């Protein structure tokens, strides 16, 4: 019996001793793997914690997360289950610090270990997302993106707004939409200014330089939407009516005497450029030559193209409306 | 020896005795509800649907709705914007992937999906006691509402996190980890649910059924889902379909089951579809039962809703009454989260939903707006009068004690006469989809489809209705695409302000970074200034989901 009691006491003592093990805090070991050391802005950095710790915190080194300033309100991120992901908003060289800590049951005897590495973040943004002419009455005229980093700005000659019809000149301010604020733009070798007006009658050579230093050339062409300067039927001048909702659609109103036969007329018209082409359903129309049956609904398509590249073109449509009086 | 023998016998006997209990203990307990036998009647399926609606009423669902939809955007300030709190980190866009609100929103919407999936997956277990048309219709409507709710929950997820895992309708323990589907697939899944819900549900529920998701709710949400998939300034089939849906909803143009479903006979047999969606099978139809085909017209919605400020019975009410108890299920309301008065407002006895209203209209609101924002938002619009400041009086004479410099929207106010005996809110419903938004979505789609004149007509219908508040004659003017678009967006901001949708609206308009950063640069604490274009339009998948899936669920770019 005594032997049993002794054995029982020994077991109890062993359990008691074992249960005190946590009083001796394990020493933490900070170690981590990172997927790479150089990133672009907003690219994910993936860190795997491979050390030993009860708690892991990572200071990413950027604004408000700098380990050196941890006593000045800079904070780190708590890491869950050993995986941490992050990305940087600004380019720079950042010191990433991993703090591994252990502690006992009552959060005393805190022990720490740290490790760190340096990451380089570059901003190599040279992509133009949009180009607009912000002062064409309203910032709503955006250039079309063509191939090979070429852009085409299509402008109306006039816009209708309420009772006014202001003219739009080819001297315009420009607005560039680029993801990074650090990217620089040069127009015809001079740094871009949002307050300067640019002469759009000639193509603009644009250079976009990223913060990292990469330079990318672009070209901006400008064309007006083509429209009739004059349009006559039976020597009666038509009146061009603009559409306040769409700069590429017009209506030509012509007042003719009641009973006029319009089934076989030869209209006379002029356009702003001698190279402008005029079509009805893909058939080219020549002023003073082509015959048209105006008893049908007639829509002219006008095409204006660049002198140096006829593939770059702008189209507009003109519906003919005959009013009998 | 005898003692040892006795012990051995006793032990053996005990073992035999215990083992003999095996069958008795294993006996099946009769009467237990399991997922195999629970859903056997319409009423039990309805109970499961009620549980799916219940998620919409949960505090945490609504707490997440305003935190993401309103507090992250530029119409409000908040009382918790310090970087030390999870809420502060969220609205400053300085959070990490373990942020509790990011996790809460993910979790609560999946809770809704899990409950709804049980309704949809188990509907086939229902045994009809009578094989008549109305029995099929009753089940069809339950499943249709479930589909609407599933679409709503997934829409919340996809607009917050991008592509998310599409959970199987029947979950199994060996397949808990589901990878993310691309956002396009999630949107397609949502669209399918809404298109099917639209043909399964009546135009509008009335009487004691008011509050259930109807065909109107399904089509309105479908329009919004299509709009979120479209890019302003880029022509697409989605914009064109919103125009067609707008013509149906607003102008009474006819639309068939085949049109809304985009029915393709080569992909699914019509009879199969009818059976799947609980239309009465052809072989069981009696002579008097209707038989729905792809050419069957959808129930018209043109006169089901109205821009006019009229209550459920058609009686005139004021603009703000639309958001009060008197305006529940009013003519301009398409879908509401229903709360019911059941408590006296004393401590510990408050109505469900009361915390929502306390957070937005009380002496210590969580978010509020300011005089500057009001000026920018409303200028001279008559709806400005419904946002009132500290020490100003609500229309019924109640003093607003929200704190100096703070302004609150009366959309979250409980009139004195409606309050419970002691304090708080009367359990009034939260308006989730309003008819005015249908008109504004229709107008925006028209403008995107180069129908500026028609867009202006719809836009001015909304403005003209608001003008009835003070007999103003100010209307929007015609102009190019950009002017029209921005006028529509301006009207959206005014009419739908403080209804918890501003942030997501800015994101889908592709101008969240520009607006929120500008807003942040004006604030002393720079809240919003750190919004990162190309990253923060989507929130991260909660870190815990990445961890438990061992990386199968992938994180969003930039996190």
PDB file of C-alpha atoms in Angstrom, chain A residues 56-215:
ATOM      1  CA  UNK A  56       4.500  38.376 -34.863  1.00  0.00           C
ATOM      2  CA  UNK A  57       4.351  42.001 -35.976  1.00  0.00           C
ATOM      3  CA  UNK A  58       5.694  43.438 -39.220  1.00  0.00           C
ATOM      4  CA  UNK A  59       6.655  47.070 -39.732  1.00  0.00           C
ATOM      5  CA  UNK A  60       6.555  47.755 -43.459  1.00  0.00           C
ATOM      6  CA  UNK A  61       8.777  50.813 -43.269  1.00  0.00           C
ATOM      7  CA  UNK A  62       6.528  53.288 -45.089  1.00  0.00           C
ATOM      8  CA  UNK A  63       4.664  56.265 -43.660  1.00  0.00           C
ATOM      9  CA  UNK A  64       3.178  55.493 -40.217  1.00  0.00           C
ATOM     10  CA  UNK A  65       4.651  51.974 -40.252  1.00  0.00           C
ATOM     11  CA  UNK A  66       8.307  52.754 -39.663  1.00  0.00           C
ATOM     12  CA  UNK A  67       9.982  50.640 -36.989  1.00  0.00           C
ATOM     13  CA  UNK A  68      12.441  53.438 -36.163  1.00  0.00           C
ATOM     14  CA  UNK A  69       9.513  55.649 -35.151  1.00  0.00           C
ATOM     15  CA  UNK A  70       7.592  53.032 -33.193  1.00  0.00           C
ATOM     16  CA  UNK A  71       7.654  55.311 -30.157  1.00  0.00           C
ATOM     17  CA  UNK A  72       6.065  58.099 -32.209  1.00  0.00           C
ATOM     18  CA  UNK A  73       2.733  56.461 -33.047  1.00  0.00           C
ATOM     19  CA  UNK A  74       4.087  54.363 -35.937  1.00  0.00           C
ATOM     20  CA  UNK A  75       2.538  50.916 -35.804  1.00  0.00           C
ATOM     21  CA  UNK A  76       3.190  47.505 -37.245  1.00  0.00           C
ATOM     22  CA  UNK A  77       0.761  44.912 -38.572  1.00  0.00           C
ATOM     23  CA  UNK A  78      -0.107  41.808 -36.607  1.00  0.00           C
ATOM     24  CA  UNK A  79       0.564  38.671 -38.646  1.00  0.00           C
ATOM     25  CA  UNK A  80      -1.905  35.828 -38.649  1.00  0.00           C
ATOM     26  CA  UNK A  81      -0.749  32.262 -39.076  1.00  0.00           C
ATOM     27  CA  UNK A  82       2.572  33.228 -40.563  1.00  0.00           C
ATOM     28  CA  UNK A  83       1.356  34.859 -43.820  1.00  0.00           C
ATOM     29  CA  UNK A  84       1.396  38.597 -44.419  1.00  0.00           C
ATOM     30  CA  UNK A  85       0.729  40.490 -47.635  1.00  0.00           C
ATOM     31  CA  UNK A  86       1.184  44.182 -48.344  1.00  0.00           C
ATOM     32  CA  UNK A  87       1.842  46.654 -51.139  1.00  0.00           C
ATOM     33  CA  UNK A  88       3.375  50.115 -51.280  1.00  0.00           C
ATOM     34  CA  UNK A  89       1.686  53.240 -52.588  1.00  0.00           C
ATOM     35  CA  UNK A  90       4.852  55.270 -53.120  1.00  0.00           C
ATOM     36  CA  UNK A  91       8.245  54.412 -54.583  1.00  0.00           C
ATOM     37  CA  UNK A  92      11.268  54.259 -52.290  1.00  0.00           C
ATOM     38  CA  UNK A  93      13.614  52.057 -50.309  1.00  0.00           C
ATOM     39  CA  UNK A  94      11.908  50.557 -47.284  1.00  0.00           C
ATOM     40  CA  UNK A  95      13.242  48.650 -44.307  1.00  0.00           C
ATOM     41  CA  UNK A  96      10.838  45.870 -43.383  1.00  0.00           C
ATOM     42  CA  UNK A  97      11.213  44.779 -39.765  1.00  0.00           C
ATOM     43  CA  UNK A  98       9.731  41.636 -38.321  1.00  0.00           C
ATOM     44  CA  UNK A  99       9.302  41.531 -34.541  1.00  0.00           C
ATOM     45  CA  UNK A 100       8.821  38.075 -33.045  1.00  0.00           C
ATOM     46  CA  UNK A 101       7.860  37.926 -29.397  1.00  0.00           C
ATOM     47  CA  UNK A 102       7.083  35.375 -26.743  1.00  0.00           C
ATOM     48  CA  UNK A 103       5.651  35.804 -23.276  1.00  0.00           C
ATOM     49  CA  UNK A 104       4.254  33.762 -20.457  1.00  0.00           C
ATOM     50  CA  UNK A 105       0.640  33.257 -19.476  1.00  0.00           C
ATOM     51  CA  UNK A 106       0.208  36.616 -17.853  1.00  0.00           C
ATOM     52  CA  UNK A 107       1.949  38.503 -20.655  1.00  0.00           C
ATOM     53  CA  UNK A 108       5.040  39.144 -18.578  1.00  0.00           C
ATOM     54  CA  UNK A 109       8.618  38.206 -19.329  1.00  0.00           C
ATOM     55  CA  UNK A 110       8.179  39.506 -22.847  1.00  0.00           C
ATOM     56  CA  UNK A 111      11.055  38.475 -25.066  1.00  0.00           C
ATOM     57  CA  UNK A 112      11.692  39.803 -28.521  1.00  0.00           C
ATOM     58  CA  UNK A 113      13.738  39.018 -31.551  1.00  0.00           C
ATOM     59  CA  UNK A 114      13.836  41.033 -34.745  1.00  0.00           C
ATOM     60  CA  UNK A 115      15.019  40.571 -38.285  1.00  0.00           C
ATOM     61  CA  UNK A 116      14.785  42.914 -41.241  1.00  0.00           C
ATOM     62  CA  UNK A 117      15.342  43.245 -44.934  1.00  0.00           C
ATOM     63  CA  UNK A 118      15.303  46.037 -47.463  1.00  0.00           C
ATOM     64  CA  UNK A 119      12.812  46.288 -50.331  1.00  0.00           C
ATOM     65  CA  UNK A 120      12.964  48.607 -53.273  1.00  0.00           C
ATOM     66  CA  UNK A 121       9.702  49.932 -54.683  1.00  0.00           C
ATOM     67  CA  UNK A 122       9.712  51.599 -58.051  1.00  0.00           C
ATOM     68  CA  UNK A 123       7.070  53.637 -59.847  1.00  0.00           C
ATOM     69  CA  UNK A 124       7.385  52.883 -63.544  1.00  0.00           C
ATOM     70  CA  UNK A 125       3.995  54.170 -64.626  1.00  0.00           C
ATOM     71  CA  UNK A 126       4.037  55.583 -68.180  1.00  0.00           C
ATOM     72  CA  UNK A 127       0.579  54.541 -69.343  1.00  0.00           C
ATOM     73  CA  UNK A 128      -1.801  57.335 -70.358  1.00  0.00           C
ATOM     74  CA  UNK A 129      -5.332  56.258 -69.486  1.00  0.00           C
ATOM     75  CA  UNK A 130      -7.211  59.203 -70.973  1.00  0.00           C
ATOM     76  CA  UNK A 131      -6.582  62.624 -72.528  1.00  0.00           C
ATOM     77  CA  UNK A 132      -9.262  65.284 -72.468  1.00  0.00           C
ATOM     78  CA  UNK A 133      -9.821  68.906 -73.463  1.00  0.00           C
ATOM     79  CA  UNK A 134     -11.293  70.107 -70.176  1.00  0.00           C
ATOM     80  CA  UNK A 135     -12.506  73.437 -71.452  1.00  0.00           C
ATOM     81  CA  UNK A 136     -14.726  72.409 -74.351  1.00  0.00           C
ATOM     82  CA  UNK A 137     -17.670  73.761 -72.420  1.00  0.00           C
ATOM     83  CA  UNK A 138     -17.467  70.749 -70.176  1.00  0.00           C
ATOM     84  CA  UNK A 139     -14.760  68.174 -69.524  1.00  0.00           C
ATOM     85  CA  UNK A 140     -16.321  65.521 -71.682  1.00  0.00           C
ATOM     86  CA  UNK A 141     -14.283  65.417 -74.882  1.00  0.00           C
ATOM     87  CA  UNK A 142     -11.800  62.572 -74.638  1.00  0.00           C
ATOM     88  CA  UNK A 143      -9.274  61.519 -77.244  1.00  0.00           C
ATOM     89  CA  UNK A 144      -9.583  58.111 -78.892  1.00  0.00           C
ATOM     90  CA  UNK A 145      -6.736  55.698 -78.292  1.00  0.00           C
ATOM     91  CA  UNK A 146      -5.307  54.475 -81.590  1.00  0.00           C
ATOM     92  CA  UNK A 147      -2.565  51.942 -82.215  1.00  0.00           C
ATOM     93  CA  UNK A 148       1.135  52.517 -81.471  1.00  0.00           C
ATOM     94  CA  UNK A 149       0.555  55.013 -78.661  1.00  0.00           C
ATOM     95  CA  UNK A 150      -1.185  57.478 -80.950  1.00  0.00           C
ATOM     96  CA  UNK A 151      -4.269  59.379 -79.814  1.00  0.00           C
ATOM     97  CA  UNK A 152      -6.895  61.293 -81.752  1.00  0.00           C
ATOM     98  CA  UNK A 153      -8.801  64.228 -80.259  1.00  0.00           C
ATOM     99  CA  UNK A 154     -12.119  64.881 -82.005  1.00  0.00           C
ATOM    100  CA  UNK A 155     -13.492  68.366 -81.435  1.00  0.00           C
ATOM    101  CA  UNK A 156     -16.764  70.014 -82.383  1.00  0.00           C
ATOM    102  CA  UNK A 157     -16.485  73.344 -84.187  1.00  0.00           C
ATOM    103  CA  UNK A 158     -19.298  74.715 -82.068  1.00  0.00           C
ATOM    104  CA  UNK A 159     -21.367  73.432 -79.170  1.00  0.00           C
ATOM    105  CA  UNK A 160     -24.953  74.146 -78.319  1.00  0.00           C
ATOM    106  CA  UNK A 161     -25.630  75.116 -74.731  1.00  0.00           C
ATOM    107  CA  UNK A 162     -28.957  76.664 -73.829  1.00  0.00           C
ATOM    108  CA  UNK A 163     -29.464  79.549 -76.235  1.00  0.00           C
ATOM    109  CA  UNK A 164     -25.765  80.039 -76.945  1.00  0.00           C
ATOM    110  CA  UNK A 165     -23.528  78.340 -79.520  1.00  0.00           C
ATOM    111  CA  UNK A 166     -19.903  79.069 -78.556  1.00  0.00           C
ATOM    112  CA  UNK A 167     -17.093  78.229 -81.015  1.00  0.00           C
ATOM    113  CA  UNK A 168     -14.368  75.783 -80.081  1.00  0.00           C
ATOM    114  CA  UNK A 169     -10.879  76.787 -81.127  1.00  0.00           C
ATOM    115  CA  UNK A 170      -7.873  74.558 -81.735  1.00  0.00           C
ATOM    116  CA  UNK A 171      -6.014  76.262 -78.911  1.00  0.00           C
ATOM    117  CA  UNK A 172      -6.947  74.158 -75.925  1.00  0.00           C
ATOM    118  CA  UNK A 173      -5.836  73.189 -72.454  1.00  0.00           C
ATOM    119  CA  UNK A 174      -5.212  69.486 -71.999  1.00  0.00           C
ATOM    120  CA  UNK A 175      -5.732  67.068 -69.154  1.00  0.00           C
ATOM    121  CA  UNK A 176      -3.857  63.781 -68.830  1.00  0.00           C
ATOM    122  CA  UNK A 177      -5.121  60.870 -66.753  1.00  0.00           C
ATOM    123  CA  UNK A 178      -2.147  58.836 -65.519  1.00  0.00           C
ATOM    124  CA  UNK A 179      -2.264  56.557 -62.474  1.00  0.00           C
ATOM    125  CA  UNK A 180       0.843  57.972 -60.827  1.00  0.00           C
ATOM    126  CA  UNK A 181       1.137  61.561 -59.661  1.00  0.00           C
ATOM    127  CA  UNK A 182       4.917  61.306 -59.919  1.00  0.00           C
ATOM    128  CA  UNK A 183       4.968  60.728 -63.667  1.00  0.00           C
ATOM    129  CA  UNK A 184       6.123  63.721 -65.720  1.00  0.00           C
ATOM    130  CA  UNK A 185       4.766  64.769 -69.107  1.00  0.00           C
ATOM    131  CA  UNK A 186       6.562  66.763 -71.781  1.00  0.00           C
ATOM    132  CA  UNK A 187       4.808  68.251 -74.807  1.00  0.00           C
ATOM    133  CA  UNK A 188       7.007  69.171 -77.757  1.00  0.00           C
ATOM    134  CA  UNK A 189       9.987  68.862 -75.381  1.00  0.00           C
ATOM    135  CA  UNK A 190       8.575  71.314 -72.835  1.00  0.00           C
ATOM    136  CA  UNK A 191       7.153  70.230 -69.487  1.00  0.00           C
ATOM    137  CA  UNK A 192       3.382  70.009 -69.548  1.00  0.00           C
ATOM    138  CA  UNK A 193       1.328  72.629 -67.747  1.00  0.00           C
ATOM    139  CA  UNK A 194      -2.366  72.153 -67.023  1.00  0.00           C
ATOM    140  CA  UNK A 195      -2.953  75.912 -67.381  1.00  0.00           C
ATOM    141  CA  UNK A 196      -1.226  76.356 -70.752  1.00  0.00           C
ATOM    142  CA  UNK A 197      -3.137  76.272 -74.023  1.00  0.00           C
ATOM    143  CA  UNK A 198      -1.696  74.054 -76.742  1.00  0.00           C
ATOM    144  CA  UNK A 199      -2.021  74.547 -80.468  1.00  0.00           C
ATOM    145  CA  UNK A 200      -3.791  71.409 -81.621  1.00  0.00           C
ATOM    146  CA  UNK A 201      -3.741  72.306 -85.312  1.00  0.00           C
ATOM    147  CA  UNK A 202      -0.465  70.355 -85.547  1.00  0.00           C
ATOM    148  CA  UNK A 203       0.240  66.933 -84.016  1.00  0.00           C
ATOM    149  CA  UNK A 204       1.713  67.091 -80.508  1.00  0.00           C
ATOM    150  CA  UNK A 205       4.725  64.984 -79.567  1.00  0.00           C
ATOM    151  CA  UNK A 206       4.237  63.813 -75.990  1.00  0.00           C
ATOM    152  CA  UNK A 207       6.857  62.184 -73.787  1.00  0.00           C
ATOM    153  CA  UNK A 208       5.810  60.486 -70.574  1.00  0.00           C
ATOM    154  CA  UNK A 209       8.577  59.903 -68.054  1.00  0.00           C
ATOM    155  CA  UNK A 210       7.997  57.657 -65.068  1.00  0.00           C
ATOM    156  CA  UNK A 211       9.462  58.314 -61.639  1.00  0.00           C
ATOM    157  CA  UNK A 212      11.776  55.345 -62.283  1.00  0.00           C
ATOM    158  CA  UNK A 213      13.054  57.039 -65.427  1.00  0.00           C
ATOM    159  CA  UNK A 214      11.413  55.124 -68.255  1.00  0.00           C
ATOM    160  CA  UNK A 215      10.401  57.408 -71.123  1.00  0.00           C
TER     161      UNK A 215
END
